[in-house]
Coordinates of C-alpha atoms in Angstrom, one line a residue:
X1 CA -1.4 -33.3 -13.4
X2 CA -3.0 -30.5 -15.4
X3 CA -5.8 -28.5 -14.0
X4 CA -8.1 -29.5 -16.9
X5 CA -7.4 -33.2 -16.3
X6 CA -7.8 -33.0 -12.5
X7 CA -11.2 -31.1 -12.9
X8 CA -12.8 -31.4 -16.3
X9 CA -14.9 -28.4 -17.4
X10 CA -18.2 -30.3 -17.2
X11 CA -17.2 -31.7 -13.8
X12 CA -16.3 -28.4 -12.3
X13 CA -19.4 -26.5 -13.3
X14 CA -21.7 -27.7 -10.5
X15 CA -19.0 -26.6 -7.9
X16 CA -18.4 -23.1 -9.2
X17 CA -21.4 -21.5 -7.6
X18 CA -20.2 -22.8 -4.2
X19 CA -16.7 -21.2 -4.4
X20 CA -16.4 -17.5 -5.2
X21 CA -13.5 -15.0 -5.1
X22 CA -12.9 -11.4 -4.2
X23 CA -9.9 -10.1 -6.1
X24 CA -7.1 -7.8 -5.0
X25 CA -7.6 -4.8 -7.2
X26 CA -11.1 -3.4 -7.3
X27 CA -10.0 -1.1 -10.2
X28 CA -9.5 -4.1 -12.5
X29 CA -11.9 -6.8 -11.2
X30 CA -15.0 -5.1 -12.5
X31 CA -15.7 -4.8 -16.3
X32 CA -15.7 -1.0 -17.0
X33 CA -18.1 -1.4 -19.9
X34 CA -20.8 -3.1 -17.8
X35 CA -23.0 -1.6 -15.2
X36 CA -22.4 -2.9 -11.7
X37 CA -25.8 -4.5 -11.7
X38 CA -24.9 -6.4 -14.8
X39 CA -21.7 -7.6 -13.1
X40 CA -23.5 -8.8 -10.0
X41 CA -26.2 -10.8 -11.8
X42 CA -23.9 -12.4 -14.4
X43 CA -23.3 -15.5 -12.2
X44 CA -27.0 -16.0 -11.4
X45 CA -27.8 -15.6 -15.1
X46 CA -25.3 -18.3 -16.0
X47 CA -27.1 -20.7 -13.6
X48 CA -30.6 -19.9 -14.9
X49 CA -31.9 -17.7 -12.1
X50 CA -35.1 -15.9 -13.2
X51 CA -34.7 -12.2 -14.0
X52 CA -37.0 -10.9 -11.2
X53 CA -35.2 -13.0 -8.6
X54 CA -31.7 -12.1 -9.6
X55 CA -32.5 -8.4 -9.8
X56 CA -34.1 -8.5 -6.3
X57 CA -31.0 -10.3 -5.1
X58 CA -28.8 -7.7 -6.6
X59 CA -30.7 -4.8 -4.9
X60 CA -30.7 -6.6 -1.6
X61 CA -26.9 -7.3 -1.8
X62 CA -26.2 -3.7 -2.6
X63 CA -28.0 -2.6 0.5
X64 CA -26.2 -5.3 2.5
X65 CA -22.8 -4.0 1.5
X66 CA -23.7 -0.4 2.3
X67 CA -24.5 1.0 -1.1
X68 CA -27.7 2.4 -2.6
X69 CA -29.7 -0.2 -4.6
X70 CA -30.6 2.4 -7.2
X71 CA -26.8 2.6 -8.1
X72 CA -27.1 -0.7 -10.0
X73 CA -27.3 1.2 -13.3
X74 CA -24.0 3.1 -12.7
X75 CA -20.6 2.1 -14.0
X76 CA -17.5 1.1 -12.0
X77 CA -15.6 4.4 -12.7
X78 CA -18.4 6.2 -10.8
X79 CA -17.4 4.6 -7.5
X80 CA -14.4 4.9 -5.2
X81 CA -12.0 2.0 -4.6
X82 CA -13.7 1.0 -1.4
X83 CA -17.1 1.1 -3.0
X84 CA -15.9 -1.0 -5.9
X85 CA -14.6 -3.6 -3.5
X86 CA -18.0 -3.7 -1.8
X87 CA -19.5 -4.3 -5.2
X88 CA -17.1 -7.2 -5.8
X89 CA -18.2 -8.7 -2.5
X90 CA -21.8 -8.3 -3.5
X91 CA -21.0 -10.0 -6.8
X92 CA -19.4 -13.0 -5.0
X93 CA -22.3 -13.3 -2.6
X94 CA -24.9 -13.3 -5.5
X95 CA -23.9 -16.9 -6.1
X96 CA -24.7 -17.8 -2.4
X97 CA -21.3 -19.6 -2.0
X98 CA -20.1 -21.9 0.7
X99 CA -16.5 -20.8 0.5
X100 CA -15.3 -17.2 -0.2
X101 CA -11.7 -16.7 -1.2
X102 CA -10.5 -13.2 -0.5
X103 CA -7.2 -12.7 -2.3
X104 CA -5.5 -9.6 -0.8
X105 CA -8.9 -7.8 -0.9
X106 CA -7.7 -4.7 1.0
X107 CA -4.1 -4.2 -0.1
X108 CA -5.0 -1.7 -2.8
X109 CA -7.1 0.4 -0.5
X110 CA -6.2 3.2 2.0
X111 CA -6.1 2.2 5.6
X112 CA -9.4 3.8 6.7
X113 CA -11.3 2.0 3.9
X114 CA -9.4 -1.3 4.7
X115 CA -11.0 -1.3 8.2
X116 CA -14.5 -0.8 6.7
X117 CA -14.1 -3.6 4.1
X118 CA -12.6 -6.0 6.7
X119 CA -15.6 -5.3 9.0
X120 CA -17.9 -6.0 6.0
X121 CA -16.2 -9.3 5.3
X122 CA -16.5 -10.3 8.9
X123 CA -20.2 -9.4 8.9
X124 CA -21.1 -11.3 5.8
X125 CA -19.1 -14.3 7.1
X126 CA -21.2 -14.4 10.2
X127 CA -24.5 -13.6 8.4
X128 CA -24.1 -16.3 5.7
X129 CA -22.1 -18.8 7.8
X130 CA -19.3 -18.7 5.2
X131 CA -16.0 -20.3 5.2
X132 CA -13.4 -17.6 4.3
X133 CA -9.9 -18.2 2.9
X134 CA -8.2 -14.9 3.5
X135 CA -4.9 -14.5 1.7
X136 CA -2.7 -11.6 2.9
X137 CA 0.9 -10.6 3.5
X138 CA -0.1 -8.1 6.2
X139 CA 0.1 -9.4 9.7
X140 CA -2.1 -6.5 10.9
X141 CA -4.9 -7.6 8.7
X142 CA -4.5 -11.3 9.7
X143 CA -4.7 -10.2 13.4
X144 CA -8.0 -8.5 12.8
X145 CA -10.0 -11.0 10.8
X146 CA -8.5 -14.5 11.0
X147 CA -9.4 -17.2 13.5
X148 CA -6.5 -19.4 12.3
X149 CA -3.3 -18.6 10.4
X150 CA -1.2 -20.7 8.1
X151 CA 2.2 -19.2 7.3
X152 CA 3.6 -20.2 3.9
X153 CA 7.2 -19.9 2.7
X154 CA 7.9 -20.7 -1.0
X155 CA 4.6 -22.5 -1.3
X156 CA 5.0 -24.7 1.8
X157 CA 3.1 -24.3 5.0
X158 CA 5.8 -23.8 7.7
X159 CA 3.5 -23.0 10.6
X160 CA -0.2 -23.0 11.4
X161 CA -2.4 -22.5 14.5
X162 CA -4.9 -20.2 16.1
X163 CA -4.2 -16.5 15.6
X164 CA -3.6 -16.0 19.3
X165 CA -1.0 -18.9 19.4
X166 CA 0.9 -17.8 16.3
X167 CA 1.1 -14.2 17.5
X168 CA 2.0 -15.0 21.1
X169 CA 4.7 -17.6 20.4
X170 CA 5.7 -18.2 16.7
X171 CA 7.7 -21.4 16.3
X172 CA 8.9 -21.3 12.7
X173 CA 12.0 -19.2 11.9
X174 CA 10.2 -17.6 8.9
X175 CA 7.2 -16.6 11.1
X176 CA 9.5 -14.9 13.6
X177 CA 11.3 -13.2 10.7
X178 CA 8.0 -11.7 9.5
X179 CA 7.4 -10.3 13.0
X180 CA 10.9 -8.9 13.1
X181 CA 10.5 -7.3 9.7
X182 CA 7.5 -5.3 11.0
X183 CA 8.5 -1.6 11.7
X184 CA 9.5 -1.0 15.3
X185 CA 10.0 -4.7 16.1
X186 CA 12.7 -5.8 18.5
X187 CA 16.0 -7.0 16.9
X188 CA 16.7 -10.6 16.1
X189 CA 19.2 -10.9 18.9
X190 CA 16.3 -11.1 21.4
X191 CA 16.0 -14.6 22.8
X192 CA 14.1 -16.8 25.4
X193 CA 11.2 -15.2 27.2
X194 CA 11.7 -12.0 25.3
X195 CA 10.4 -13.8 22.1
X196 CA 6.9 -13.9 23.4
X197 CA 7.1 -10.3 24.5
X198 CA 8.5 -9.3 21.1
X199 CA 5.6 -11.1 19.2
X200 CA 3.0 -9.4 21.5
X201 CA 4.7 -6.0 21.2
X202 CA 4.8 -6.4 17.4
X203 CA 1.2 -7.2 17.3
X204 CA 0.3 -4.2 19.5
X205 CA 2.4 -2.0 17.3
X206 CA 0.9 -3.2 14.1
X207 CA -2.7 -2.7 15.4
X208 CA -1.8 0.7 16.9
X209 CA -0.2 1.9 13.7
X210 CA -3.3 0.7 11.8
X211 CA -5.6 2.7 14.1
X212 CA -3.5 5.9 13.9
X213 CA -3.5 5.8 10.1
X214 CA -7.2 5.1 10.0
X215 CA -7.8 8.2 12.0
X216 CA -5.4 10.3 9.9
X217 CA -6.9 9.3 6.5
X218 CA -10.6 8.9 7.5
X219 CA -11.4 12.6 6.8
X220 CA -9.8 12.6 3.4
X221 CA -11.6 9.4 2.4
X222 CA -14.9 10.6 3.6
X223 CA -14.6 13.8 1.5
X224 CA -13.7 11.7 -1.5
X225 CA -16.7 9.3 -1.0
X226 CA -19.0 12.3 -0.4
X227 CA -17.8 13.8 -3.7
X228 CA -18.6 10.5 -5.5
X229 CA -22.0 10.3 -4.0
X230 CA -22.9 13.9 -5.0
X231 CA -21.5 13.4 -8.5
X232 CA -18.9 16.2 -8.2
X233 CA -16.1 13.9 -9.3
X234 CA -16.2 10.8 -11.5
X235 CA -13.5 8.8 -9.9
X236 CA -10.8 9.0 -7.3
X237 CA -7.2 9.1 -8.5
X238 CA -5.6 9.1 -5.0
X239 CA -5.0 5.9 -3.2
X240 CA -3.0 5.0 -0.1
X241 CA -1.6 1.6 0.4
X242 CA 0.9 0.0 2.8
X243 CA 4.1 -1.1 1.1
X244 CA 4.8 -4.8 0.9
X245 CA 7.5 -5.9 3.3
X246 CA 9.3 -9.1 3.9
X247 CA 12.4 -10.3 5.8
X248 CA 14.5 -9.6 2.7
X249 CA 13.5 -6.0 2.6
X250 CA 15.3 -5.1 5.8

């Protein structure tokens, strides 16, 4: 069945404001020809929100995501990657959604900024009582933000459960392969009681590696963000990102 037939345009319209998305790449998800303020209020404009109300909401959301409200008149290239992703989150929240879909929202960011954006997502989830569908290939990220995890292989859910259960004793072969593909994990020859220890060890290694890289890159990112705030540079050209990995990459 086609998407248009399953959900006609007129029938979907009332539901769009209740489901919003934060895309993977903050360098492409914002229109470079529009101010960030215009991007944030675009959705409320489409749903007829009065101008004073939508501008007040935009200023409030900029403050909520940790950016200056008077920056609404600036353009995306004047912000760093982490700041752009914060703006993308503010744009999604402007519609006051019930479900927020976060599609690899930190994979294009360096590790120190990843931690900041993840904390922000967790804060807004609690503040607005949001349901969040977080899509990621990074087990470290899943461990930090998710209450429940569903592991998909070729479009099929092969395992699901609470984060603690999946990390402590993964049942599906594909889930175990993901843990084994993590750098420093125990070899696949481990069996029996060592499986639980292997999963727990992998989780600790993932989180420990994340913390080490956060510390190593925090200074550099702070200098870049400070330069942005002072106007000394127009945009950052340096990015750090974890490489994608899968069982096939070993």
